[in-house]
mmCIF file of C-alpha atoms and ligand atoms in Angstrom:
data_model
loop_
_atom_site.group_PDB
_atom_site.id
_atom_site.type_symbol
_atom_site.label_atom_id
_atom_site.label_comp_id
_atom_site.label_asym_id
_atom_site.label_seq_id
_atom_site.Cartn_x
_atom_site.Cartn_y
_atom_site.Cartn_z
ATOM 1 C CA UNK A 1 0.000 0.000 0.000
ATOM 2 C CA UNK A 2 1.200 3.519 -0.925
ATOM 3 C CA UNK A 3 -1.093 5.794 0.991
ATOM 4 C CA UNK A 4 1.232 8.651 1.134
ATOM 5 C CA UNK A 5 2.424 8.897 -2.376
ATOM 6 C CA UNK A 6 3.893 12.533 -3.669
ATOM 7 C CA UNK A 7 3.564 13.767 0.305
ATOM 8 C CA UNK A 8 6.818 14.987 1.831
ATOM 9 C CA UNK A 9 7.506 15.427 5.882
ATOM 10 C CA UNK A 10 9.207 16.536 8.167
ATOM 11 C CA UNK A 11 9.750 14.731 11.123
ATOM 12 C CA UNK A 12 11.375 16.475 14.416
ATOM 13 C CA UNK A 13 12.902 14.389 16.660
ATOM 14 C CA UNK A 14 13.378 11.588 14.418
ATOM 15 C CA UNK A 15 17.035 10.017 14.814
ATOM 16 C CA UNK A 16 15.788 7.543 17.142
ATOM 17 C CA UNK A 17 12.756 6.258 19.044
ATOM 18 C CA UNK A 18 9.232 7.057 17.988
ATOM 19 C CA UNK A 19 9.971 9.710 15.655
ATOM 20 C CA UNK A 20 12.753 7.146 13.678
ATOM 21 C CA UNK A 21 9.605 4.886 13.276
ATOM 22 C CA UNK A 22 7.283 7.176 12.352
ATOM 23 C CA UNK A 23 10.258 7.932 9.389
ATOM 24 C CA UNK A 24 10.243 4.863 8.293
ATOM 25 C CA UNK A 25 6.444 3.775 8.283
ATOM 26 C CA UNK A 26 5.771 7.111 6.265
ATOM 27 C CA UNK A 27 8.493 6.449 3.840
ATOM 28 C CA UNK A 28 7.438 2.774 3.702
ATOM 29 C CA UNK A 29 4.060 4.319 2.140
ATOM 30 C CA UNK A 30 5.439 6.685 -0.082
ATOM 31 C CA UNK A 31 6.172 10.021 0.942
ATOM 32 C CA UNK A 32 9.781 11.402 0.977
ATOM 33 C CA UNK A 33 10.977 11.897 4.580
ATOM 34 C CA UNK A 34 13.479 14.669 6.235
ATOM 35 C CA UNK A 35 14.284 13.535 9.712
ATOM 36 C CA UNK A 36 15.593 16.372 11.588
ATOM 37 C CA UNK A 37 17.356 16.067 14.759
ATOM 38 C CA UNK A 38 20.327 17.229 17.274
ATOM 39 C CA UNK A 39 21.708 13.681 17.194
ATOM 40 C CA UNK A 40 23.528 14.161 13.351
ATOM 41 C CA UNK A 41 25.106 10.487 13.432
ATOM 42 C CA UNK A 42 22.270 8.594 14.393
ATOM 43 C CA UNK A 43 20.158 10.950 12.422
ATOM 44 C CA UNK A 44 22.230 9.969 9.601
ATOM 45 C CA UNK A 45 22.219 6.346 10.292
ATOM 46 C CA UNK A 46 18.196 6.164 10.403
ATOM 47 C CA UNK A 47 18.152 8.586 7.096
ATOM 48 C CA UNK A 48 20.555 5.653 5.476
ATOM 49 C CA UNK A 49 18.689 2.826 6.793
ATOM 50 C CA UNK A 50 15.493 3.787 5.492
ATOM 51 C CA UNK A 51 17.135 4.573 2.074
ATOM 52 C CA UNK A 52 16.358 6.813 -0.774
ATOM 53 C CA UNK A 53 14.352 9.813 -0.800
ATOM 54 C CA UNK A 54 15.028 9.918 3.327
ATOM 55 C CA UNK A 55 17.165 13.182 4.260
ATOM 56 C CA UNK A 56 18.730 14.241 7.890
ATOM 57 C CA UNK A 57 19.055 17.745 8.652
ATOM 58 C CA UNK A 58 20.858 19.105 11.711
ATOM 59 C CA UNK A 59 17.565 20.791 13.578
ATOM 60 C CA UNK A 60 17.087 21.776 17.241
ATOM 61 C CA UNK A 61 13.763 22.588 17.417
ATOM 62 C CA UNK A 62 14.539 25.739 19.756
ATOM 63 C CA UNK A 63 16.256 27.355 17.192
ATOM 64 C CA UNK A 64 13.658 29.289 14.282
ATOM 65 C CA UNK A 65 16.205 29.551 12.194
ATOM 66 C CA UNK A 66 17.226 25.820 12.095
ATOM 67 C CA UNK A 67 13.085 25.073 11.424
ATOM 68 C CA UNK A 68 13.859 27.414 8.232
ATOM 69 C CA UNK A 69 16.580 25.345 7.588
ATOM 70 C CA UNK A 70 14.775 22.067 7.780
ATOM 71 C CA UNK A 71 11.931 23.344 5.637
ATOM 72 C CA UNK A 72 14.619 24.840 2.759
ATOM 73 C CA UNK A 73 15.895 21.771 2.927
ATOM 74 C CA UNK A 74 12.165 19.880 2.249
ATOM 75 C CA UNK A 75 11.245 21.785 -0.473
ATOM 76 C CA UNK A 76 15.050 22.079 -1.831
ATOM 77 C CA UNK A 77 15.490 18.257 -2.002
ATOM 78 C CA UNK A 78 11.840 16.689 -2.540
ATOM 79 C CA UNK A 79 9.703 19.675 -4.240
ATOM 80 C CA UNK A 80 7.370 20.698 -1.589
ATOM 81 C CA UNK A 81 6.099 19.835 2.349
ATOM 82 C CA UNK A 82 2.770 18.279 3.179
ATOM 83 C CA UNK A 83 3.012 16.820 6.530
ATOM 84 C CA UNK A 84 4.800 18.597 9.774
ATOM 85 C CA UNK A 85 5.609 15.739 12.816
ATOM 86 C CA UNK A 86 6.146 17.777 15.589
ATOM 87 C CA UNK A 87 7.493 14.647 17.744
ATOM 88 C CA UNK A 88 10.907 16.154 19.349
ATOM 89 C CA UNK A 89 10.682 15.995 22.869
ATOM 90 C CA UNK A 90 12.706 15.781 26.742
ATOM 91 C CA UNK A 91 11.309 14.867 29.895
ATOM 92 C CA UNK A 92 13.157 16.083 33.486
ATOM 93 C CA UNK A 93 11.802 14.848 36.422
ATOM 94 C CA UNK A 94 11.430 16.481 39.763
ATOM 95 C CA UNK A 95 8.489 17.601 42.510
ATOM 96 C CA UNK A 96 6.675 20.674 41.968
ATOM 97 C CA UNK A 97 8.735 21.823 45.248
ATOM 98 C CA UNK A 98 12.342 21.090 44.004
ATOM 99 C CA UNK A 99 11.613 21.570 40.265
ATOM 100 C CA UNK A 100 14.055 24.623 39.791
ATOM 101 C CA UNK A 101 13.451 27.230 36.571
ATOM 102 C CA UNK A 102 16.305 26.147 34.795
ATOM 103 C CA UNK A 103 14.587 22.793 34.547
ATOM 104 C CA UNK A 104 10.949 24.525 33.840
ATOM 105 C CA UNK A 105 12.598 26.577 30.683
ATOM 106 C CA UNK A 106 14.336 23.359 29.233
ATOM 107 C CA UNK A 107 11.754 21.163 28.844
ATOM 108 C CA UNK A 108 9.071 24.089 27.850
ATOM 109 C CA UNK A 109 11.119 25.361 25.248
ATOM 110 C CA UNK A 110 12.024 22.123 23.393
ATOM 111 C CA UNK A 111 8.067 20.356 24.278
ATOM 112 C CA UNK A 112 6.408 23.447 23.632
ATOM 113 C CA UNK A 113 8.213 26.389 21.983
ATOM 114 C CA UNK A 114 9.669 23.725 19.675
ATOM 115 C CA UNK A 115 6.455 22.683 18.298
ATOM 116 C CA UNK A 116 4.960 26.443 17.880
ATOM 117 C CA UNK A 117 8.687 27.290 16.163
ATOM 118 C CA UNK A 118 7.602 24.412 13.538
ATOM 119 C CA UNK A 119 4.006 25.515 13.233
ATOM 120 C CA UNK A 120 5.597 28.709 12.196
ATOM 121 C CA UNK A 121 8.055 27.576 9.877
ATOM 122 C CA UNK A 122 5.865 24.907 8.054
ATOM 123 C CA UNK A 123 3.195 27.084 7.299
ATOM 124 C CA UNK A 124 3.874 29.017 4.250
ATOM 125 C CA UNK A 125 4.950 25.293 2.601
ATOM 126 C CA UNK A 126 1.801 23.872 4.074
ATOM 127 C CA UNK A 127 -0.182 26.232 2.597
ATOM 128 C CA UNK A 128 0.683 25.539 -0.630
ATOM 129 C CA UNK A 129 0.211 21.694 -0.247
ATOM 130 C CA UNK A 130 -3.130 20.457 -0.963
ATOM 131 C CA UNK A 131 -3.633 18.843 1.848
ATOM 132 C CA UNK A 132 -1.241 19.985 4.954
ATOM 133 C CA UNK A 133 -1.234 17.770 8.085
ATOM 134 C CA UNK A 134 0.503 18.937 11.371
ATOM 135 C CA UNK A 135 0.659 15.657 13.888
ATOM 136 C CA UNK A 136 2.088 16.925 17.714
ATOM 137 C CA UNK A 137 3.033 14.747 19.556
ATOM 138 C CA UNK A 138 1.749 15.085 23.110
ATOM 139 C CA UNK A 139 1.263 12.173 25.780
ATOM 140 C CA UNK A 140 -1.358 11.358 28.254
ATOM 141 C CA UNK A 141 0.327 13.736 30.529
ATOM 142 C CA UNK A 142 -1.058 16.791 28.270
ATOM 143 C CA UNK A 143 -4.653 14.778 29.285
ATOM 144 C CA UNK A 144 -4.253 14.186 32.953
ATOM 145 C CA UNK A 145 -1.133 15.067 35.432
ATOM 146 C CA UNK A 146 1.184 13.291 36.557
ATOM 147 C CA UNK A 147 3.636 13.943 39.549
ATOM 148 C CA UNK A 148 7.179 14.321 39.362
ATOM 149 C CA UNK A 149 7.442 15.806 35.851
ATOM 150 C CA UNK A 150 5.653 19.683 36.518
ATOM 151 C CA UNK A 151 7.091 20.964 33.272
ATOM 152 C CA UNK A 152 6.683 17.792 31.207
ATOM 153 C CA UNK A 153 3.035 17.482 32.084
ATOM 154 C CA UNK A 154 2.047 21.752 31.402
ATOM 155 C CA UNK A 155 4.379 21.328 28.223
ATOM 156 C CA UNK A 156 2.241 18.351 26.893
ATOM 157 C CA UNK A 157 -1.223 20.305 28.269
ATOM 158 C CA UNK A 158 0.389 23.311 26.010
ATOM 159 C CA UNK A 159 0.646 21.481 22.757
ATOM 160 C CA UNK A 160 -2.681 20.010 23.169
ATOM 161 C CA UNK A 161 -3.932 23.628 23.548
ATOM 162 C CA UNK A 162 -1.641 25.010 20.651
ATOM 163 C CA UNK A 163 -3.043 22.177 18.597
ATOM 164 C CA UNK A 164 -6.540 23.331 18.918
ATOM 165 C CA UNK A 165 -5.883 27.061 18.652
ATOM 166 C CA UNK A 166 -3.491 26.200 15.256
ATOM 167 C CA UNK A 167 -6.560 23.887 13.722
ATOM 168 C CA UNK A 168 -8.797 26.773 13.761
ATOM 169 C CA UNK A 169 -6.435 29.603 12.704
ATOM 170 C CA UNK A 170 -5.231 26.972 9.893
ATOM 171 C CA UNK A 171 -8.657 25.261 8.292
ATOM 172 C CA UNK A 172 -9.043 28.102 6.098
ATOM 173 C CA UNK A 173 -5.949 26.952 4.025
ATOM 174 C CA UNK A 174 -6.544 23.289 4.203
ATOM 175 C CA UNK A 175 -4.072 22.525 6.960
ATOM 176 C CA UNK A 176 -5.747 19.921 9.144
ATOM 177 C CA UNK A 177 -3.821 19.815 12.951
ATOM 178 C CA UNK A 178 -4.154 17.247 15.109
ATOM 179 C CA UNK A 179 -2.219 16.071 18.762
ATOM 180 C CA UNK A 180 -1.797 12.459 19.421
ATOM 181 C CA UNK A 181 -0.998 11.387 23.146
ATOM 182 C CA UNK A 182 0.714 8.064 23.563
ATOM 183 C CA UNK A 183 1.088 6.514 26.983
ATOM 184 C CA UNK A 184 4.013 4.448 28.052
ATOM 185 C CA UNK A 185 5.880 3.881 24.522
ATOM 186 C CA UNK A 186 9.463 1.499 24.499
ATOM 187 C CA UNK A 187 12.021 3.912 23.434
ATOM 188 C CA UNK A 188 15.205 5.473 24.268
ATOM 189 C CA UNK A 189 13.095 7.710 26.735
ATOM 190 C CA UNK A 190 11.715 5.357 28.843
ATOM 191 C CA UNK A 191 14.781 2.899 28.768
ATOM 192 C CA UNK A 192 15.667 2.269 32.090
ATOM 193 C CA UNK A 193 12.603 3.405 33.745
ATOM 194 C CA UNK A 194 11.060 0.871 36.493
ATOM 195 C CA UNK A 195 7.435 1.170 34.994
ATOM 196 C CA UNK A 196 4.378 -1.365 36.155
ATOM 197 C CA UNK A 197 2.008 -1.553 32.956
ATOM 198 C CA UNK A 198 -0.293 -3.901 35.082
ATOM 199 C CA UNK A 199 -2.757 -1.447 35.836
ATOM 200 C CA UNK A 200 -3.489 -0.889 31.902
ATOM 201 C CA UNK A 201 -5.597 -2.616 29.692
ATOM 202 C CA UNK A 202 -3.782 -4.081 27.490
ATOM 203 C CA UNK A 203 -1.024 -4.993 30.502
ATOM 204 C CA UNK A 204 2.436 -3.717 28.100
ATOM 205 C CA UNK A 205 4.106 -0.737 27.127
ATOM 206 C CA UNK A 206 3.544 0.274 23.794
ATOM 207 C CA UNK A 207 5.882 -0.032 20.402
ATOM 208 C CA UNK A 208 7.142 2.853 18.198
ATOM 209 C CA UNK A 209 5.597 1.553 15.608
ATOM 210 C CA UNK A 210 1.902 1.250 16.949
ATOM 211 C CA UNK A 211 1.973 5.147 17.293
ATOM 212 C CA UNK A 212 3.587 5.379 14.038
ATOM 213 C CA UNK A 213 0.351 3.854 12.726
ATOM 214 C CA UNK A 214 -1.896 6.245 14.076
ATOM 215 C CA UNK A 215 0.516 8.981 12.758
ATOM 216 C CA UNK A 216 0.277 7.825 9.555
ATOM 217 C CA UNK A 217 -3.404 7.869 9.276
ATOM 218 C CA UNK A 218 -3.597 11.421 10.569
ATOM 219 C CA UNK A 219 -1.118 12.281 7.209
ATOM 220 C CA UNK A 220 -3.191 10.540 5.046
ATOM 221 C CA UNK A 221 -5.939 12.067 2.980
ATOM 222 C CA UNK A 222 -7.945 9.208 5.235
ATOM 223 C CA UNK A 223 -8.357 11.644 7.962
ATOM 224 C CA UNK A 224 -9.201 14.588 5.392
ATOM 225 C CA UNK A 225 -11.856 15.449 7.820
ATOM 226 C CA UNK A 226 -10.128 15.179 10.716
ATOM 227 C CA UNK A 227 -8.574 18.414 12.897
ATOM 228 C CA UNK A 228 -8.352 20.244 16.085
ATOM 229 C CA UNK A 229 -8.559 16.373 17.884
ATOM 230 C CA UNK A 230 -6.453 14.340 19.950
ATOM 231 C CA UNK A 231 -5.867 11.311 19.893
ATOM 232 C CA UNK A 232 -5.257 8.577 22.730
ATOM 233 C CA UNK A 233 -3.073 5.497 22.089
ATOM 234 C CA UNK A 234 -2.482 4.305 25.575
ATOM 235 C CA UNK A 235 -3.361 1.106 25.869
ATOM 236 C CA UNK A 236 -6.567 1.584 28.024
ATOM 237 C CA UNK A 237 -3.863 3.299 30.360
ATOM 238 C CA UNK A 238 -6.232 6.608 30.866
ATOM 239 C CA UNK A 239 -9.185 4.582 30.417
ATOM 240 C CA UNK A 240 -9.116 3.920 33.838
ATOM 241 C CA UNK A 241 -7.429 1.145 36.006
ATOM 242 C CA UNK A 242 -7.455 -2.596 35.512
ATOM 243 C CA UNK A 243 -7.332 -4.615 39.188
ATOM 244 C CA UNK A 244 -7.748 -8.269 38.778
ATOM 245 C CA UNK A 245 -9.061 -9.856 41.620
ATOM 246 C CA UNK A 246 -6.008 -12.816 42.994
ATOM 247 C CA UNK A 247 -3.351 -10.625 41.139
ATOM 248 C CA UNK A 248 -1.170 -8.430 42.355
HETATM 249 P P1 LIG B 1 13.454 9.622 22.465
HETATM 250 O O1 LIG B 1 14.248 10.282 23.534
HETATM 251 O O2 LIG B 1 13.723 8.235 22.110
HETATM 252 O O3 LIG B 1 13.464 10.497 21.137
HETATM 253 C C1 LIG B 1 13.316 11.885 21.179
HETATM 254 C C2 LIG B 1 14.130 12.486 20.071
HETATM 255 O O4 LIG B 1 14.004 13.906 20.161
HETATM 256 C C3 LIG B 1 15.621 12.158 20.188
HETATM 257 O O5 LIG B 1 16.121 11.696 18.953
HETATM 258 C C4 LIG B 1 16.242 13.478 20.596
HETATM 259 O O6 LIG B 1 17.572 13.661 20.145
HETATM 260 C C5 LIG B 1 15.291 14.462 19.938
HETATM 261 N N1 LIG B 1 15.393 15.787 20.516
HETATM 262 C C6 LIG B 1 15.525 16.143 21.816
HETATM 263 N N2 LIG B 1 15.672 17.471 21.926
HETATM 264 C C7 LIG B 1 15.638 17.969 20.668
HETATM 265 C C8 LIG B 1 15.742 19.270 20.129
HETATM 266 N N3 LIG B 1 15.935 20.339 20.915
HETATM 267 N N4 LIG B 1 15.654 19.419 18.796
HETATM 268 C C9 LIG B 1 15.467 18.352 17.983
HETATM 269 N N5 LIG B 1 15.398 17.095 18.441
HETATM 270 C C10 LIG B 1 15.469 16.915 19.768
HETATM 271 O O7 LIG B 1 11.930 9.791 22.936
HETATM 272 P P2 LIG B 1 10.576 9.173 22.337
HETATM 273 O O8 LIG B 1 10.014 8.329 23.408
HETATM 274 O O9 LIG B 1 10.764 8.632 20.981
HETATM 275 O O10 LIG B 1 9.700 10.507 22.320
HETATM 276 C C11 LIG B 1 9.207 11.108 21.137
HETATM 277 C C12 LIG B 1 8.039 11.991 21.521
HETATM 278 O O11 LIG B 1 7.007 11.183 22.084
HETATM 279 C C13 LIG B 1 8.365 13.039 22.581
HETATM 280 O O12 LIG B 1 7.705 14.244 22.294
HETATM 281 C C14 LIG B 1 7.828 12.428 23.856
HETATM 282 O O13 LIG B 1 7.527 13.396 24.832
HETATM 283 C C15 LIG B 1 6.598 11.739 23.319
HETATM 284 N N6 LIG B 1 6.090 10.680 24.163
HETATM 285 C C16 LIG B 1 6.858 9.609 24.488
HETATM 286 C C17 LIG B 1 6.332 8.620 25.321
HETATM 287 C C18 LIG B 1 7.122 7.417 25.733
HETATM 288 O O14 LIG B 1 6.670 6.688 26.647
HETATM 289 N N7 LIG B 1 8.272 7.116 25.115
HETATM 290 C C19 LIG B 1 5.022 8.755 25.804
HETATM 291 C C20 LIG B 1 4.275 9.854 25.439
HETATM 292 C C21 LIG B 1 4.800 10.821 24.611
#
């Protein structure tokens, strides 16, 4: 199946982890990926691994000028930009009561300022696609909180918000924007966490490539109709809580 076919995007976030996935699942369908990142090597390694018509830019999303960049370098090499995956993302942990400012600015201005510095920069190439998808990627902590991660949680509440506030300003041009919000997702960022998935549904963490599914549809012209949602893929995990009677 080829369900992205003459679509390019741009992918932040994507040398590794859910964002490398999402790369490769929307390449395996057709469109022409750029997968920007800090990490150049292993940016560079998941550009060659998914092969031709995949491109790795140096972008921190922080930085406007390095979203310019990134989009130059979209419609420089493939011709245009159809699809903006806002997935770049850090999580620091601490309590509200010893979560210090310097902490509070990092992970707001990557989470949150990152993804309104790509809104920004995708939009003129967006509007001239005909049909523009922005995906942001947001968790279940932008739908309820969670303690020990203060600036995490309000950053992932903000792009939920910004998501909304975008799809309106953005309908008129025939940019659709949508925020997913995965829960507990194997990846470099969780590695090494102690996390009990009992509690959930369906009893596991989730795989890269299950939210790189539900990334792609959003891209598609399938969800044509689709903006200013969010979507949960969670496992059942804010559902509510699973207690089976004899287990622990
Ligand atoms: P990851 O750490 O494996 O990947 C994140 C990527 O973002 C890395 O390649 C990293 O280099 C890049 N990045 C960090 N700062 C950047 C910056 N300033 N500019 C550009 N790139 C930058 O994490 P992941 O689990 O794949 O997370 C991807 C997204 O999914 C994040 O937004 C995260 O908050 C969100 N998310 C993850 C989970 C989970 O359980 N893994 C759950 C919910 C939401």
């Amino acid at each position: 199946m080829e369900r992205l076919v003459d679509k390019v995007a741009l992918i932040s976030g994507a040398a590794r982890g859910i964002g490398a996935a999402v790369a490769a699942r929307l390449h395996g369908e057709g469109a022409k990926v750029v997968i920007g990142d800090v990490l150049d090597a292993e940016a560079k390694e998941t550009a060659e691994r998914i092969g031709e018509g995949a491109l790795a830019v140096h972008l921190d999303v922080t930085q406007p000028a390095e979203w310019e960049s990134a989009v130059s370098a979209a419609l420089l090499e493939f011709g245009g930009l159809d699809v903006l995956v806002n997935n770049a993302g850090i999580v620091n942990f601490a309590s509200i009561e010893d979560y210090s400012l310097e902490q509070w600015n990092t992970v707001l201005a990557v989470n949150l300022t990152g993804c309104f510095n790509g809104i920004k920069a995708a939009i003129p190439a967006l509007k001239k696609s005909k049909s523009g998808s922005i995906i942001n990627v947001s968790s279940i902590a932008g739908i309820r909180g969670y303690e020990q991660i203060p600036g995490y949680t309000a950053s992932k509440f903000g792009v939920r918000g910004l998501s909304k506030s975008a799809a309106l300003d953005l309908g008129r041009y025939g940019i659709r924007v949508n925020s997913i919000h995965p829960g507990v997702i194997s990846t470099p960022m969780t590695a090494g966490m102690t996390l009990d998935m009992s509690h959930v549904a369906i009893g596991r963490m989730g795989h890269p490539g299950e939210v790189a599914g539900l990334i792609l549809y959003l891209a598609s012209d399938e969800a044509s109709f689709v903006t200013g949602a969010e979507f949960v893929i969670d496992g059942g995990d804010t559902a509510g809580t699973v207690s089976v009677p004899g287990q622990s």
